[in-house]
mmCIF file of C-alpha atoms in Angstrom:
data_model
loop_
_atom_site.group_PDB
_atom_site.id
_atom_site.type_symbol
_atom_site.label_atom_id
_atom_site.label_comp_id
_atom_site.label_asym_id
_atom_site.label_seq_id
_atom_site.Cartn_x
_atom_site.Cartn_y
_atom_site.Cartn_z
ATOM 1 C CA UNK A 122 99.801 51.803 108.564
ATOM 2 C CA UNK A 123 98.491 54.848 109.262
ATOM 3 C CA UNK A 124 99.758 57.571 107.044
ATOM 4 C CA UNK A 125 97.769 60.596 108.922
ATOM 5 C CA UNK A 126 97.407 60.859 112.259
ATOM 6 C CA UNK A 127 95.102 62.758 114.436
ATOM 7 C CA UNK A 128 96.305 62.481 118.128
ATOM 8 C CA UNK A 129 93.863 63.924 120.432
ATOM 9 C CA UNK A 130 90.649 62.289 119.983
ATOM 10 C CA UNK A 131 89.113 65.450 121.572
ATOM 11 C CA UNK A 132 89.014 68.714 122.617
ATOM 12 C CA UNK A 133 86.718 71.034 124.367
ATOM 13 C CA UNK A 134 86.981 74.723 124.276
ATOM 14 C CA UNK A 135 84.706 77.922 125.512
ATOM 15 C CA UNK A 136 82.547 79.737 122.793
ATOM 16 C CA UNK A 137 84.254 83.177 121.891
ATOM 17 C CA UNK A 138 87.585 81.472 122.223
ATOM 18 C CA UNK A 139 90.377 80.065 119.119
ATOM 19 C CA UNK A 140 90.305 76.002 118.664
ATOM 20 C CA UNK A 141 93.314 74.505 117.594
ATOM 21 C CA UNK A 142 93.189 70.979 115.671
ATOM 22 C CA UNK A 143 96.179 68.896 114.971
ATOM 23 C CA UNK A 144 97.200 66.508 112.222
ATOM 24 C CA UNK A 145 100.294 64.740 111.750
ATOM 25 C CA UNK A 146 101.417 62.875 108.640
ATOM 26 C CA UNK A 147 104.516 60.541 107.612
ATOM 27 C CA UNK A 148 104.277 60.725 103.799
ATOM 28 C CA UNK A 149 106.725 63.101 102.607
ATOM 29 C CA UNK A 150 105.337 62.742 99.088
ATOM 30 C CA UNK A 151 101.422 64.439 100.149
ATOM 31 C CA UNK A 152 101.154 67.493 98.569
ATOM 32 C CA UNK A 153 97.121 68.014 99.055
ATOM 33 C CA UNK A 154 95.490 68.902 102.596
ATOM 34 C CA UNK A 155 92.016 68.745 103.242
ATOM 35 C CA UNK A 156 89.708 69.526 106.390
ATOM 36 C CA UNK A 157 85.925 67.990 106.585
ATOM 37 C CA UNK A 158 83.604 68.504 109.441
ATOM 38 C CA UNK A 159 81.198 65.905 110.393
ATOM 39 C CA UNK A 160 78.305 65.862 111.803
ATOM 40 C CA UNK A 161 76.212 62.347 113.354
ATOM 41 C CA UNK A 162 74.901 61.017 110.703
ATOM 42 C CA UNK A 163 75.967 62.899 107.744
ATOM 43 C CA UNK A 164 78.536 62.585 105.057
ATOM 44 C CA UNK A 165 81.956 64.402 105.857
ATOM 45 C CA UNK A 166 81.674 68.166 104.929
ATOM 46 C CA UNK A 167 84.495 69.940 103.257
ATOM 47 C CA UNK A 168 86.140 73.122 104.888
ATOM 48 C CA UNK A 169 89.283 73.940 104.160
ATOM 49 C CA UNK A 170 92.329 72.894 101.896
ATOM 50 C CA UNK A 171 96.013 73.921 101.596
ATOM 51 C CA UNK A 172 98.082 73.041 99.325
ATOM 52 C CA UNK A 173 102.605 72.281 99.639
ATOM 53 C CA UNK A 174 103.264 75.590 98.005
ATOM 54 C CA UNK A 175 101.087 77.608 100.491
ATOM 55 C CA UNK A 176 102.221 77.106 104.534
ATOM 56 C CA UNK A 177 98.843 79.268 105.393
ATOM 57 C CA UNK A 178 95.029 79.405 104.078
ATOM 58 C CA UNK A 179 92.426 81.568 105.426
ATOM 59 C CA UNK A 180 88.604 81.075 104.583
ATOM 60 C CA UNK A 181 86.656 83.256 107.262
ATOM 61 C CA UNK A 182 87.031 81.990 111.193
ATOM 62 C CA UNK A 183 88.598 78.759 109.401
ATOM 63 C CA UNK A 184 92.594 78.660 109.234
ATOM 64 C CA UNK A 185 94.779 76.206 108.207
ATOM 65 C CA UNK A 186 98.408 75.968 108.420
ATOM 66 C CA UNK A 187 100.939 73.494 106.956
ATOM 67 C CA UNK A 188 104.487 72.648 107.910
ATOM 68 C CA UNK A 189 105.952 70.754 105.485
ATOM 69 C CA UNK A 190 109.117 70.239 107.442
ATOM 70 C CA UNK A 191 107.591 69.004 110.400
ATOM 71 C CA UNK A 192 104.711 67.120 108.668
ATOM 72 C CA UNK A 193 102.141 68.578 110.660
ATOM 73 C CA UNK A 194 99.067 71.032 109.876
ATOM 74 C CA UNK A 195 96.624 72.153 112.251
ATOM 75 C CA UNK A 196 93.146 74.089 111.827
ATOM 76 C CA UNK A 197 92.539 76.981 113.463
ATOM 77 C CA UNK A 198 88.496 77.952 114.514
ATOM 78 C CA UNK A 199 88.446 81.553 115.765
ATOM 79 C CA UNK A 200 86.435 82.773 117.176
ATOM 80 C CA UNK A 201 84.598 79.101 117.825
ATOM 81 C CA UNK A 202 80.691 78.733 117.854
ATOM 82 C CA UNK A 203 78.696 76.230 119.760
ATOM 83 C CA UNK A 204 77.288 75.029 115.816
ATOM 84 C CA UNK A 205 81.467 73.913 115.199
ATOM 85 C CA UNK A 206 80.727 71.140 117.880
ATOM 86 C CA UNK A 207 81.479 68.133 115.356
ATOM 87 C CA UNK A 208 84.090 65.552 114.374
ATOM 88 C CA UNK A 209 86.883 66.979 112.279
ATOM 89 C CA UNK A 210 88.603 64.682 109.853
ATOM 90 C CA UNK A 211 92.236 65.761 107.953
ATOM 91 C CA UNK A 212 93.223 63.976 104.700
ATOM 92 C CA UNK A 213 95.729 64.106 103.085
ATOM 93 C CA UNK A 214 97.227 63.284 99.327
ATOM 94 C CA UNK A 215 99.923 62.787 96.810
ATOM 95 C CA UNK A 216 97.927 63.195 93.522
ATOM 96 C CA UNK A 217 94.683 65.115 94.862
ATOM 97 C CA UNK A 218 91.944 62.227 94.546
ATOM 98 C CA UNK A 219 93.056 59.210 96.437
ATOM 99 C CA UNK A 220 93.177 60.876 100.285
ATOM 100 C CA UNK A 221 94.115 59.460 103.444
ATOM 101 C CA UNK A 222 92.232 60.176 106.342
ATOM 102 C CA UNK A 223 93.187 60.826 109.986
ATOM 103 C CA UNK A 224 90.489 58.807 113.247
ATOM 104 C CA UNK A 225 89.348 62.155 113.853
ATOM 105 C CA UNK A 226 89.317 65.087 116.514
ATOM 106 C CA UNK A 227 85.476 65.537 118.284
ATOM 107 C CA UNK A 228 85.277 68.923 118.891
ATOM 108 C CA UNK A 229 82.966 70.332 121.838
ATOM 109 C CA UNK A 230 82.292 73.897 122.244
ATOM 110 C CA UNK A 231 81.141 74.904 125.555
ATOM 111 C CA UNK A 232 78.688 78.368 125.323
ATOM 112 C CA UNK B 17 68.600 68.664 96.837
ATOM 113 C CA UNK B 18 71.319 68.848 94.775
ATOM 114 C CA UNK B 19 73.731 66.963 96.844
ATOM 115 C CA UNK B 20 75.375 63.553 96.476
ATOM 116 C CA UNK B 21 72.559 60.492 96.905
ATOM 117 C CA UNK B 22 73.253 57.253 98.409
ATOM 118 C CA UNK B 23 70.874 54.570 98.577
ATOM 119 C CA UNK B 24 70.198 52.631 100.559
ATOM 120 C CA UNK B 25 70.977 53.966 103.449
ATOM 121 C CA UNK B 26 70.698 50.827 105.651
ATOM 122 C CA UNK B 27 71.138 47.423 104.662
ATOM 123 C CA UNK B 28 71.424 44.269 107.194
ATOM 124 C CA UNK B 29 72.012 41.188 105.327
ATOM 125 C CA UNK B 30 73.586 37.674 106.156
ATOM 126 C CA UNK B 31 76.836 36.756 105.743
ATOM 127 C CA UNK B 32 77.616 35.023 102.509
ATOM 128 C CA UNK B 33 74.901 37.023 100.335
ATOM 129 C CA UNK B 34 75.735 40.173 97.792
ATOM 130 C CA UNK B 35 74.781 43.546 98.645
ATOM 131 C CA UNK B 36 74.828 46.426 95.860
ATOM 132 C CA UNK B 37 74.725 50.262 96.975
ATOM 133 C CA UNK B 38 73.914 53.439 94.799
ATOM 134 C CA UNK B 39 75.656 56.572 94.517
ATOM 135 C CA UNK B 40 73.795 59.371 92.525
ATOM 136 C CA UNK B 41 76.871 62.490 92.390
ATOM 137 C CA UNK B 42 75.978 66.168 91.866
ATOM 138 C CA UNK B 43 75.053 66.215 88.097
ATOM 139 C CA UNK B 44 78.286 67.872 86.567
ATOM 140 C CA UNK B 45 81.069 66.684 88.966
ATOM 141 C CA UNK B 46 82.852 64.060 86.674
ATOM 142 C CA UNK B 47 84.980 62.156 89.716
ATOM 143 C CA UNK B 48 83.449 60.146 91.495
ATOM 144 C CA UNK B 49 84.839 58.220 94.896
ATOM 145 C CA UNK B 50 84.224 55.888 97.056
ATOM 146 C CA UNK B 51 84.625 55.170 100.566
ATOM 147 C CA UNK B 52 84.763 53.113 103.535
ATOM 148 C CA UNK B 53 84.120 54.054 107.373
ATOM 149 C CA UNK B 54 84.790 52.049 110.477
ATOM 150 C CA UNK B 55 84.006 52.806 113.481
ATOM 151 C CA UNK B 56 86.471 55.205 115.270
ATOM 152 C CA UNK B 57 88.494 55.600 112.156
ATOM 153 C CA UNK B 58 87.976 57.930 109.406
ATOM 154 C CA UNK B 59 86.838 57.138 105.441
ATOM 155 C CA UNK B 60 89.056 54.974 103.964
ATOM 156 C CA UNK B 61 89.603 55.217 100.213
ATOM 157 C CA UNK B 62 88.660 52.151 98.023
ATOM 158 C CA UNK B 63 88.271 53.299 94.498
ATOM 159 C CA UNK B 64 87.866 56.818 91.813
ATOM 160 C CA UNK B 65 86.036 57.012 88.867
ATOM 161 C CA UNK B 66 86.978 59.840 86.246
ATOM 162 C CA UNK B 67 83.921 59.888 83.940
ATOM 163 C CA UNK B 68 82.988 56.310 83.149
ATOM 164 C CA UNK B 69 86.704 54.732 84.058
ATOM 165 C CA UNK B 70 87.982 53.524 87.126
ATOM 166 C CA UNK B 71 91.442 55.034 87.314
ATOM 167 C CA UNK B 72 92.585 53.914 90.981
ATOM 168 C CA UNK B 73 91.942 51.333 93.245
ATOM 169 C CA UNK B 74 92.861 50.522 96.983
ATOM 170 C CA UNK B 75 94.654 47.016 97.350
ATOM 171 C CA UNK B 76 91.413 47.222 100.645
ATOM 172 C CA UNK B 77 89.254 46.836 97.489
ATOM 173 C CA UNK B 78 89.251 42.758 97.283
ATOM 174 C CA UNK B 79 88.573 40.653 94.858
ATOM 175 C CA UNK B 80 84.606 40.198 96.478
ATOM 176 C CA UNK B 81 84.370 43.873 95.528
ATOM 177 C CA UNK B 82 83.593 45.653 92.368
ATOM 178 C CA UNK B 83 82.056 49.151 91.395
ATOM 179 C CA UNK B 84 81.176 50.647 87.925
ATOM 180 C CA UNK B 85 80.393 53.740 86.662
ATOM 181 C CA UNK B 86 78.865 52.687 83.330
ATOM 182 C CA UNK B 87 77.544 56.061 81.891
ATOM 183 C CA UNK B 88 79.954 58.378 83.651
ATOM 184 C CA UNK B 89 76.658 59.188 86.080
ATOM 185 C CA UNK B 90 75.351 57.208 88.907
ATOM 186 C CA UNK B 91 77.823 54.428 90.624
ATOM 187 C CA UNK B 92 77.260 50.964 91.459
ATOM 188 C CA UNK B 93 79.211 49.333 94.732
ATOM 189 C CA UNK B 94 78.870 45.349 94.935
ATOM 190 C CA UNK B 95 80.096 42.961 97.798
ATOM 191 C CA UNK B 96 79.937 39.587 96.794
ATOM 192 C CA UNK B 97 79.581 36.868 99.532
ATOM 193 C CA UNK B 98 79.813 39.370 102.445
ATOM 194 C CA UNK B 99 81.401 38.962 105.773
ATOM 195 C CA UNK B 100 81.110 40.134 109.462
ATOM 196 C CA UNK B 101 84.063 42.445 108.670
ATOM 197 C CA UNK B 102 82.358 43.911 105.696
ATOM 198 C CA UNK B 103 80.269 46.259 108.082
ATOM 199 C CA UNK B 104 80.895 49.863 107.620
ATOM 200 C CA UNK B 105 79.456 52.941 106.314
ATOM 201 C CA UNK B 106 80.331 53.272 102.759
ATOM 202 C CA UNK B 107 80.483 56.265 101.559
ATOM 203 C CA UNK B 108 80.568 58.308 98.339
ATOM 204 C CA UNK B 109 81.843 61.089 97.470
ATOM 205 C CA UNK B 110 81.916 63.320 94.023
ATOM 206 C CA UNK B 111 84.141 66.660 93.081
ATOM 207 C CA UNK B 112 84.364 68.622 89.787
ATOM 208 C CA UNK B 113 86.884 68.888 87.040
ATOM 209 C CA UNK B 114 89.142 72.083 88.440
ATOM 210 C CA UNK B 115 92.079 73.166 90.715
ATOM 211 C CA UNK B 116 93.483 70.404 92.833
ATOM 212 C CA UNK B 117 93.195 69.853 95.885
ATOM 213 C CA UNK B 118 89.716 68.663 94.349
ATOM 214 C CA UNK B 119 87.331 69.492 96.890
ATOM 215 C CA UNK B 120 84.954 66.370 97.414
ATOM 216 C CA UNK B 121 81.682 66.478 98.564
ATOM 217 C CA UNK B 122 80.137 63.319 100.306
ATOM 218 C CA UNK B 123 76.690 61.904 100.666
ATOM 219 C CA UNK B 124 75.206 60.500 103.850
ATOM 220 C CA UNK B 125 76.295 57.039 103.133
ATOM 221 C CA UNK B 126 74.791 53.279 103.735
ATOM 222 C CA UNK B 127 75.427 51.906 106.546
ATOM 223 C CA UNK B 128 75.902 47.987 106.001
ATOM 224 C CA UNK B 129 75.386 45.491 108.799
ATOM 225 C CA UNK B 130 76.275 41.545 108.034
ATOM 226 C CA UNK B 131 75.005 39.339 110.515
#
């Protein structure tokens, strides 16, 4: 059963230009949000968190927004950089150490 | 390098044989996790050590498997009796004592291949 879901497997976008990624989860109860970046062989790299009392978090080009009522958060890349080419993972969490990982989202961007 | 260790980073071993993997976290990060990769799917959580005890477990984290922390430090991760569906890149992960979310930080991982 998975708990987060990442629906679009990937997306290509044009250097200079915002990418969006999506995440979608069913547990009411997750209160923890993570983004990790990854990179062909190489660990998961963190990014980004948010957390249920926050619906925005900012670090640099790297956004994240959460929408508790929808049970969806996305990550927002502006402006993107041919280096942010990469699979990016969301996880989420109820107790902020067991997480639950989305399949993924393989980013391309185009220069 | 300060960063998390794993080691090895390959192992190819029969079916039916044990297999133990190393996880050396960043010095003063007390949590310690580990992790499971398929392919196409991401890490899947199979157990957290704070300090020297194992406070959660995955019910994916069968009876074949066991991991210890015995000094709070490095990790152990042994499959007993392997199978085919054992292959994966396991992965660990460690994150300091401090605001949650805790922010994890993951080695490179061993990639395990049972034949």
């Amino acid at each position: 059963d998975q708990q987060v879901k990442q629906n679009s497997p990937s997306l290509s976008v044009q250097e200079g230009r915002i990418s969006i990624l999506n995440c979608d989860y069913t547990n009411s109860m997750f209160d923890y949000f993570l983004w990790y970046k990854k990179y062909p062989a190489e660990g998961p790299t963190f990014l980004i968190s948010i957390s249920s009392i926050k619906d925005k978090n900012e670090d640099g080009r790297f956004t994240v927004f959460l929408n508790k009522s929808a049970k969806h958060l996305s990550l927002h890349i502006v402006p993107s950089q041919p280096g942010d080419s990469a699979v990016y993972f969301c996880a989420a969490s109820t107790t902020g150490n067991q997480f639950y990982f989305g399949t993924g989202t393989s980013l391309t961007v185009i220069p | 390098d300060t960063g998390v260790s794993q080691d090895p980073r390959h192992k190819i071993t029969k079916r039916g044989q044990n297999v133990t993997f190393r996880c050396d976290p960043i010095s003063e990060h007390n949590r310690l996790y580990w992790y499971r990769q398929t392919l196409g799917q991401g890490p899947e959580f199979l157990t957290y050590f704070q300090n020297e005890a194992q406070l959660e477990k995955s019910r994916l984290l069968s009876d074949r498997f066991s991991a210890e922390r015995p000094k709070g430090s490095f990790s152990t991760l042994e499959i007993q009796r392997t199978e085919q569906g054992d292959s994966a890149m396991y992965l660990c992960a460690s994150s300091s004592p401090g605001e949650v979310p805790y922010e994890q930080y993951f080695g490179p991982g061993t990639r395990l291949t049972v034949t």
